[in-house]
CSV table of C-alpha atoms and ligand atoms in Angstrom, one decimal:
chain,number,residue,atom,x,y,z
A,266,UNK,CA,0.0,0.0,0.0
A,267,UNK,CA,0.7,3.6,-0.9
A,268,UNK,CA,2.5,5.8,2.2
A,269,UNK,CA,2.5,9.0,0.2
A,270,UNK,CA,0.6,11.7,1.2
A,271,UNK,CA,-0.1,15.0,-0.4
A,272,UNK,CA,-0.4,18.4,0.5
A,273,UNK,CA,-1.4,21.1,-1.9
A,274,UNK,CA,-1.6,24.7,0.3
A,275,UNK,CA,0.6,26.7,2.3
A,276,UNK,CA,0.1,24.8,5.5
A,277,UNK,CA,3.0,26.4,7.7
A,278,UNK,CA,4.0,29.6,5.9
A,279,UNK,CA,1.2,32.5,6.6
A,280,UNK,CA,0.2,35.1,4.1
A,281,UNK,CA,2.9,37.4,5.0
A,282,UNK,CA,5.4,34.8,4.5
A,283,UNK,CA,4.4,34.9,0.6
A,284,UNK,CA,5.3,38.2,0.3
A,285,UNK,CA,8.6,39.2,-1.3
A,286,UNK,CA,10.7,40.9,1.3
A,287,UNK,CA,11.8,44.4,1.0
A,288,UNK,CA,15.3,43.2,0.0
A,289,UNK,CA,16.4,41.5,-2.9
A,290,UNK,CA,19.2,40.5,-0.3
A,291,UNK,CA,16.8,38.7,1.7
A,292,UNK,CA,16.2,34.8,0.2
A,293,UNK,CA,12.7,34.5,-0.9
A,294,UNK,CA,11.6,31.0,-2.3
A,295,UNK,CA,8.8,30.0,-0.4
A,296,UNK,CA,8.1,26.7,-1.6
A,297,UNK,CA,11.7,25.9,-0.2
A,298,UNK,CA,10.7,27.6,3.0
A,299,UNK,CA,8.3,25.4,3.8
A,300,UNK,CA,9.4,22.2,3.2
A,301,UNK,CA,11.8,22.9,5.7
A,302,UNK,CA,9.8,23.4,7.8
A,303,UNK,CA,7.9,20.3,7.4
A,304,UNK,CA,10.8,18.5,7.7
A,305,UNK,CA,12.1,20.1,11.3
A,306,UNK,CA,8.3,19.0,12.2
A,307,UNK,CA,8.9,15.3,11.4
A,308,UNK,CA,11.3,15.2,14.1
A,309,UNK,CA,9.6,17.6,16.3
A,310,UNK,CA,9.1,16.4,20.3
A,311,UNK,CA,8.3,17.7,23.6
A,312,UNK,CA,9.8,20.8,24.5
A,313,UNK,CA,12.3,20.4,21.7
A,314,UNK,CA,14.4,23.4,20.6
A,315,UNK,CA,16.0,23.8,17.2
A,316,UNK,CA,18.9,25.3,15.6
A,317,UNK,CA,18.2,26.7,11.7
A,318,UNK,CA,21.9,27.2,9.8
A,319,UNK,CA,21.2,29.6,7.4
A,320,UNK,CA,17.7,30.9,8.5
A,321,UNK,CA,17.6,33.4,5.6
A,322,UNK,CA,14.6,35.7,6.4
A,323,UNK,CA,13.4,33.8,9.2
A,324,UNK,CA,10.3,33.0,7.9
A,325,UNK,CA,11.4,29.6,8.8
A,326,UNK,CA,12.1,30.1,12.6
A,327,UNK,CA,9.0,31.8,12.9
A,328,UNK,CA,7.3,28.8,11.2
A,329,UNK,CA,8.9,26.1,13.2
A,330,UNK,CA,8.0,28.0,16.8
A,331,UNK,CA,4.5,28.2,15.9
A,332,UNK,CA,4.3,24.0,14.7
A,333,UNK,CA,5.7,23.4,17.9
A,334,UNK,CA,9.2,23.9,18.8
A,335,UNK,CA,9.5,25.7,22.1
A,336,UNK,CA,12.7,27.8,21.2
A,337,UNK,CA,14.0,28.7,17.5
A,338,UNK,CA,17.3,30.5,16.9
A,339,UNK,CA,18.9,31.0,13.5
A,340,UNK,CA,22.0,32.0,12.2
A,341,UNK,CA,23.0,33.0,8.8
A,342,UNK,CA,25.8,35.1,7.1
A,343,UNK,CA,23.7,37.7,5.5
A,344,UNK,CA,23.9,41.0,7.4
A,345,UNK,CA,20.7,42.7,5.9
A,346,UNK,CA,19.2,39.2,6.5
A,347,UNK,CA,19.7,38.8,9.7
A,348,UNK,CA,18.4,42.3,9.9
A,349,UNK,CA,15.4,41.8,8.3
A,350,UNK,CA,14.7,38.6,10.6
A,351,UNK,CA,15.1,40.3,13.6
A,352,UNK,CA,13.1,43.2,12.3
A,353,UNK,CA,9.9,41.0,11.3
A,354,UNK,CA,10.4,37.5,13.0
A,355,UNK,CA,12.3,37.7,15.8
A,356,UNK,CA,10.4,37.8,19.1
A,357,UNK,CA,11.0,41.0,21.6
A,358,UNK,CA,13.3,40.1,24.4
A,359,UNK,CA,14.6,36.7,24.6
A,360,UNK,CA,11.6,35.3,23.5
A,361,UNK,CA,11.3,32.0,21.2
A,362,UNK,CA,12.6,33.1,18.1
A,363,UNK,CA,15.9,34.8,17.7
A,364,UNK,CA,18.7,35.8,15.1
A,365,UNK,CA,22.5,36.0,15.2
A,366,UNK,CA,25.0,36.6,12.3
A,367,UNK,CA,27.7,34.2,12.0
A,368,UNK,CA,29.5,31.7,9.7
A,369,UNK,CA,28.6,28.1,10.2
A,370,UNK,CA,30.8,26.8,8.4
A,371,UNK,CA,33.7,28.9,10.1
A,372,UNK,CA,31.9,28.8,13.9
A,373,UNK,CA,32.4,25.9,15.9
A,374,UNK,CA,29.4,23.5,17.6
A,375,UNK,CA,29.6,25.3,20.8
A,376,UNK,CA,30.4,28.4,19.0
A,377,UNK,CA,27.2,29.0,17.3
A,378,UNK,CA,25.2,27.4,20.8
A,379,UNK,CA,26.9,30.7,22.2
A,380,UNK,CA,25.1,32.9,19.4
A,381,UNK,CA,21.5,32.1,20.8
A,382,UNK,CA,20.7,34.6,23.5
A,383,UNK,CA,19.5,31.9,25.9
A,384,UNK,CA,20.8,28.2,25.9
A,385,UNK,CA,18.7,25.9,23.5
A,386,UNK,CA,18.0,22.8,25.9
A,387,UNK,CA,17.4,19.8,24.8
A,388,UNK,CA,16.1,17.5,22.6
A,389,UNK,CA,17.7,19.8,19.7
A,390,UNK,CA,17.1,19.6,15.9
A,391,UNK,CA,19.6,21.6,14.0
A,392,UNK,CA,17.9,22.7,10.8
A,393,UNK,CA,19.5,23.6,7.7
A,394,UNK,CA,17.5,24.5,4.1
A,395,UNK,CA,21.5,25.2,2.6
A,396,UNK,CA,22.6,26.6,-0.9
A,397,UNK,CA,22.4,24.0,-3.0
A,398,UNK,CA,22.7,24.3,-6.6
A,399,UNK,CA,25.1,22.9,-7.9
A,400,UNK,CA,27.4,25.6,-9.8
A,401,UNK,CA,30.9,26.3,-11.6
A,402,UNK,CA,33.3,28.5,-9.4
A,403,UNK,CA,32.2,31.5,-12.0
A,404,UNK,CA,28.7,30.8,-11.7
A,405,UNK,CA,28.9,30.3,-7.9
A,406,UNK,CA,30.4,33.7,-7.2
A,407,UNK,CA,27.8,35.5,-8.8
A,408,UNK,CA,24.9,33.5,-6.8
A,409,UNK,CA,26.2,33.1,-3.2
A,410,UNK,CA,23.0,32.3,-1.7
A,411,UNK,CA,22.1,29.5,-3.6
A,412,UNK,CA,25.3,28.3,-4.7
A,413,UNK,CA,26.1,24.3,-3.0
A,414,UNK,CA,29.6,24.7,-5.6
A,415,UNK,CA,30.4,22.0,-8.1
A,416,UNK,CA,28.1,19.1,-6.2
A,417,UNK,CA,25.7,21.3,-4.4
A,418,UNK,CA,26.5,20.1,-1.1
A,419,UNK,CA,29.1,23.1,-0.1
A,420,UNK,CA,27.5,23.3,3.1
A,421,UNK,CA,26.8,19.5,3.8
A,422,UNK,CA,30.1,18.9,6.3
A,423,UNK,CA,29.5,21.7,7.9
A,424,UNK,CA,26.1,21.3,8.8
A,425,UNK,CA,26.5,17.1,9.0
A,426,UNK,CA,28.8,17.8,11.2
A,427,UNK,CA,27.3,20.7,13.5
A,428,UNK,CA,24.3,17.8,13.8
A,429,UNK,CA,26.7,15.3,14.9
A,430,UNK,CA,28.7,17.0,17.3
A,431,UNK,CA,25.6,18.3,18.6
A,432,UNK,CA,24.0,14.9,19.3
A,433,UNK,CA,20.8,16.1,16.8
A,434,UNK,CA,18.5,14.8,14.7
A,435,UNK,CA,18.8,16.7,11.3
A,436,UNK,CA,16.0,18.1,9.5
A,437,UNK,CA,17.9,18.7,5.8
A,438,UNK,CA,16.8,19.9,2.6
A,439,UNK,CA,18.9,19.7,-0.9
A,440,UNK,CA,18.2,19.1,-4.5
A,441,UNK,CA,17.5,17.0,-6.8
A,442,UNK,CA,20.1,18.3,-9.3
A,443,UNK,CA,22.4,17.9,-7.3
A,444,UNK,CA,24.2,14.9,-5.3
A,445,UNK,CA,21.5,13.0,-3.8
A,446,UNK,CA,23.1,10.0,-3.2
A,447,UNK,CA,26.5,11.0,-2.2
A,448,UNK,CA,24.3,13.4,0.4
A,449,UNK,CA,22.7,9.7,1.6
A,450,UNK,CA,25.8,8.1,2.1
A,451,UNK,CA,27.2,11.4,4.2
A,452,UNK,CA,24.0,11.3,6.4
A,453,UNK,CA,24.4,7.5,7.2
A,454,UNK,CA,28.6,7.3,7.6
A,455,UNK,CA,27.5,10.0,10.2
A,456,UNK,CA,25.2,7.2,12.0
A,457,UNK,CA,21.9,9.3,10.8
A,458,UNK,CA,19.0,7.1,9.4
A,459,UNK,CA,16.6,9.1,7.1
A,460,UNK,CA,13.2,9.1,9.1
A,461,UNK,CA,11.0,10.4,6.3
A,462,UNK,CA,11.1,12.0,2.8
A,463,UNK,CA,9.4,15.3,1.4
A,464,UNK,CA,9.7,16.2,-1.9
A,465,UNK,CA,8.4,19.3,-3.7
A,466,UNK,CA,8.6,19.8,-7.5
A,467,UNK,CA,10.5,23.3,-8.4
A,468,UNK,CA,10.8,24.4,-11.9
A,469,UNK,CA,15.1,25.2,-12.6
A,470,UNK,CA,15.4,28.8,-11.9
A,471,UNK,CA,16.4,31.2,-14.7
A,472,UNK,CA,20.4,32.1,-13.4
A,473,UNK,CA,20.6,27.8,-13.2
A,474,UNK,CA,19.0,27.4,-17.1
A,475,UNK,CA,21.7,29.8,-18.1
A,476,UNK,CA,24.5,27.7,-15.5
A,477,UNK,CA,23.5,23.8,-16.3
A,478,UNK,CA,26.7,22.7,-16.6
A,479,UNK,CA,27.2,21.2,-13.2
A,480,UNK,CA,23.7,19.7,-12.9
A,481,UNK,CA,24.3,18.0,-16.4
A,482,UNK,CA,27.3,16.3,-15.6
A,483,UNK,CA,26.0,15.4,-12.5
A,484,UNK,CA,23.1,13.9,-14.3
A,485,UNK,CA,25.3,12.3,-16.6
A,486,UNK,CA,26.9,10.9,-13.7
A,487,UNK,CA,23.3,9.0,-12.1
A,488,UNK,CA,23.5,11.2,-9.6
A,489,UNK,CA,21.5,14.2,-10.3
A,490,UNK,CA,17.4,13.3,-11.2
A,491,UNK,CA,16.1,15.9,-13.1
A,492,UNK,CA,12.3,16.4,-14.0
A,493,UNK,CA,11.6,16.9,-17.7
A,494,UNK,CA,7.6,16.3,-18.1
A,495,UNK,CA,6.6,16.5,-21.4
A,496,UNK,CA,4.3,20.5,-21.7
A,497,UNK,CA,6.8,21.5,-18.6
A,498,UNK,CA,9.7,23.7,-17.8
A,499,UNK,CA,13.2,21.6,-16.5
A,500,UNK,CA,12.4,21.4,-12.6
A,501,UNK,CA,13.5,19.2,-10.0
A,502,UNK,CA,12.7,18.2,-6.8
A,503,UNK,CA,13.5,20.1,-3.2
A,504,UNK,CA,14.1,16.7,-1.4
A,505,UNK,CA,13.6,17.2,2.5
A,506,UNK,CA,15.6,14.1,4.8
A,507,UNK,CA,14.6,14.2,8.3
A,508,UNK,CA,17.4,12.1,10.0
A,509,UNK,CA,17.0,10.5,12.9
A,510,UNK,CA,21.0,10.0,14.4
A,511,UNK,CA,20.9,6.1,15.9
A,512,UNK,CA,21.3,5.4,19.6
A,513,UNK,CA,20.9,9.1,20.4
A,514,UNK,CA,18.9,9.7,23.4
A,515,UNK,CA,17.4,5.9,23.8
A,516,UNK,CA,14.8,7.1,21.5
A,517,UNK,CA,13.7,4.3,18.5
A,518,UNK,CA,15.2,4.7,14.8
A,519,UNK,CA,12.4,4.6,12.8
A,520,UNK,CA,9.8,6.3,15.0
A,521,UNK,CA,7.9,7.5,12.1
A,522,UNK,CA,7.4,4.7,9.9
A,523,UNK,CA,6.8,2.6,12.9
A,524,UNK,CA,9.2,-0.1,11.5
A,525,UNK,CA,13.0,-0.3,11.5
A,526,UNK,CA,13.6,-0.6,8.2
A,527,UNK,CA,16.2,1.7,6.3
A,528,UNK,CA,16.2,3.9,3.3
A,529,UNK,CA,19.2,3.4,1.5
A,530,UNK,CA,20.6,5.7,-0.9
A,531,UNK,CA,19.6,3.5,-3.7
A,532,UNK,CA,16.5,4.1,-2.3
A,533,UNK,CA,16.5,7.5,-2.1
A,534,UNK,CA,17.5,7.2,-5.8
A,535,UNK,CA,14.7,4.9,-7.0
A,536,UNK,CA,12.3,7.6,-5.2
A,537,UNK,CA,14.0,10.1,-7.0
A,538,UNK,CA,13.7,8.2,-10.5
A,539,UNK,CA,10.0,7.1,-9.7
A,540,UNK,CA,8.6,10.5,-8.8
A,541,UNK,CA,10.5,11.7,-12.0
A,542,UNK,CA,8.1,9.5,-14.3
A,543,UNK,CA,5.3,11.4,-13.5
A,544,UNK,CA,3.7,13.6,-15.5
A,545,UNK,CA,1.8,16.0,-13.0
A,546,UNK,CA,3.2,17.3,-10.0
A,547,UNK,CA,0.7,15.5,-7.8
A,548,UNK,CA,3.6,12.8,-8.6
A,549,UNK,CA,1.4,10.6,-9.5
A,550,UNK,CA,4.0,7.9,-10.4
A,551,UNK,CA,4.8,7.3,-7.0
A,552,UNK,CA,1.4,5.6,-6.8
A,553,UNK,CA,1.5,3.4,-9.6
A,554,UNK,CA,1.9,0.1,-10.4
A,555,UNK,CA,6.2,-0.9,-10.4
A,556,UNK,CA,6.7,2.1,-7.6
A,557,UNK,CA,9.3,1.7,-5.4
A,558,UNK,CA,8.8,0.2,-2.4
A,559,UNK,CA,9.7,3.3,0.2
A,560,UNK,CA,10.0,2.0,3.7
A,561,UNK,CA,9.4,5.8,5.7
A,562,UNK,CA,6.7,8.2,4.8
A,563,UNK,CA,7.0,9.7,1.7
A,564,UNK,CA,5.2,13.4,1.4
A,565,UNK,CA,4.8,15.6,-1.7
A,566,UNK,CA,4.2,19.1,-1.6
A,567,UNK,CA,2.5,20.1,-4.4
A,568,UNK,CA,2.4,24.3,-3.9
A,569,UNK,CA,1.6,27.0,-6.4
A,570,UNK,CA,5.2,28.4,-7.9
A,571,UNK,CA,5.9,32.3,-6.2
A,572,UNK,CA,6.6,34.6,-9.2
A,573,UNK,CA,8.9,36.4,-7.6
A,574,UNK,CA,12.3,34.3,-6.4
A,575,UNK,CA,14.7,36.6,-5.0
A,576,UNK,CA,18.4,34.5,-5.1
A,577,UNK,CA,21.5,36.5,-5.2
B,658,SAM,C1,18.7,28.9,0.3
B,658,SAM,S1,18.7,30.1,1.5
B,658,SAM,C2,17.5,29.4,2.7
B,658,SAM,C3,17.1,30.3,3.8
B,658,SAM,C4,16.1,29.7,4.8
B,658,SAM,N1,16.7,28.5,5.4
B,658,SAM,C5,14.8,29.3,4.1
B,658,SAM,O1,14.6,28.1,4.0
B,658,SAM,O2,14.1,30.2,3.7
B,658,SAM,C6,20.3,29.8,2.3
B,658,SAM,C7,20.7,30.8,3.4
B,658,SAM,O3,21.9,30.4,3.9
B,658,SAM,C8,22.7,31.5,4.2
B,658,SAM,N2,24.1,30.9,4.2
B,658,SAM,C9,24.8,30.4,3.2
B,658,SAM,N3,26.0,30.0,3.6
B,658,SAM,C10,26.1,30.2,5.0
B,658,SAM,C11,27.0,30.0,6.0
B,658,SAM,N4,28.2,29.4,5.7
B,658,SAM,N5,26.8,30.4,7.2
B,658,SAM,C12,25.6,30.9,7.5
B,658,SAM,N6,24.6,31.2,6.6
B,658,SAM,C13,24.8,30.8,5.4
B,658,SAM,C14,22.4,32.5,3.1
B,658,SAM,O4,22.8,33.8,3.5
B,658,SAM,C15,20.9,32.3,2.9
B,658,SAM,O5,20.2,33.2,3.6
């Protein structure tokens, strides 16, 4: 039997969210938004805090407190992002949602616990919706926020290993078009076992049309799935892994699907392949006959494209 389930609406994002900010400085994808936000939720439990690397606008944080998550702090690079989180999601005082500038990739574990006004107790999720298109060196310097460099996963190390030295479950989003496998194999050398899958069909973006070369070699190499419906623009999929990390905190690996089987990364592939049959994005293929068999919950977002994307 079918585990995939379907959403078709905004669910955690509010109105405001779909808005464009002010600043073309300030990442605006929404659809990308909110599957991260869906994935942070999968691992949601009492009282649970989480840490979001590269919170952009902080849509995201704000998001994440209100499905459940008791304390939200996010860091990112950006200086007139983190400005504009502060100024529109952060709360006043030390409340549950706060903002701090910094490097994650340059800030160690305990370093970027020490940029949250208040300690974040435990359990904690770190969060991370990363850059991740896959880019030349050229390309990449003229798209820092959504460049993941030659494989698009730049940012996984750092964030892999935030989680890991963290003792966290990992709510993680990538693409596609870019490494999917090679970003299964990092999550389960790291002892994390991929809890459940979300997956939200994106058409390419104009600045990656005109930059393909990665994703095609990548592509060429099995490793990048690509979605080329007939009567479509190229897209691909946002794939969002929540990872549960094994023996942490006596809790049960595969909580979610109730069962402890494993999603490999040829798994993750066949998904990947399956949903790229299809020729609607209700995914349909992923219910048909010859569908892979997926042993965690499997959820598609199926979301009305913003017509604004601000990526610089
Ligand atoms: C693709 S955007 C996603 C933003 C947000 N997570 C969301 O889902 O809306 C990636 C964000 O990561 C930030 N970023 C990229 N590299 C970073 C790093 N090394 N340290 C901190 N933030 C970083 C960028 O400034 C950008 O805001």
């Amino acid at each position: 039997m079918s585990n995939v389930t379907r959403v078709s609406a905004y669910r955690h994002l509010q109105e405001c969210d779909l808005v464009p900010p002010g600043s073309s400085y300030v990442f605006f994808e929404p659809a990308d938004t909110e599957i991260g936000v869906w994935v942070a939720a999968d691992l949601f439990s009492e009282g649970c805090c989480v840490l979001d690397l590269g919170s952009g606008s902080g849509a995201a944080a704000a998001a994440m407190a209100r499905a459940g998550a008791v304390r939200v702090h996010g860091v990112d690079s950006g200086a007139e992002t983190v400005a504009w989180a502060r100024a529109h999601y952060a709360s006043p005082g030390v409340g549950p949602v706060t903002f701090a500038q910094g490097d994650f990739s340059l800030l160690s574990s305990r370093e970027l616990l020490a940029t949250a006004p208040a300690p974040l107790h435990r359990p904690l999720i770190v969060a991370s919706n990363p850059p991740y298109v896959p880019l030349t060196e050229g390309a990449a310097a003229l798209r820092r926020s959504i460049s993941g460099a030659q494989d698009g996963l730049k940012w996984a190390p750092a964030i892999i290993g935030h989680a890991h030295a963290l003792g966290s479950d990992l709510a993680f989003t990538i693409g596609s078009y870019s490494s999917p496998r090679k970003a299964a194999r990092m999550l389960a050398r790291a002892g994390y076992r991929i809890e459940s899958v979300t997956l939200c069909p994106l058409p390419l973006g104009a600045f990656t049309l005109a930059h393909m070369e990665q994703v095609l070699d990548l592509e060429g190499e099995g490793e990048a799935v690509l979605w080329r419906a007939e009567g479509r623009e190229p897209s691909y999929f946002v794939v969002g892994l929540a990872c549960h990390r094994d023996g942490v905190d006596g809790r049960d690996a595969g909580r979610l699907s109730g069962s402890g089987a494993r999603l490999t990364e040829d798994g993750l592939m066949a998904v990947l392949r399956a949903a790229a049959r299809s020729r609607t994005s209700h995914l349909e293929s992923l219910d048909e006959p010859g569908a892979p068999h997926v042993p965690v919950p499997l959820r598609v977002l199926d979301l009305p494209h913003a017509a604004v994307r601000h990526h610089w």
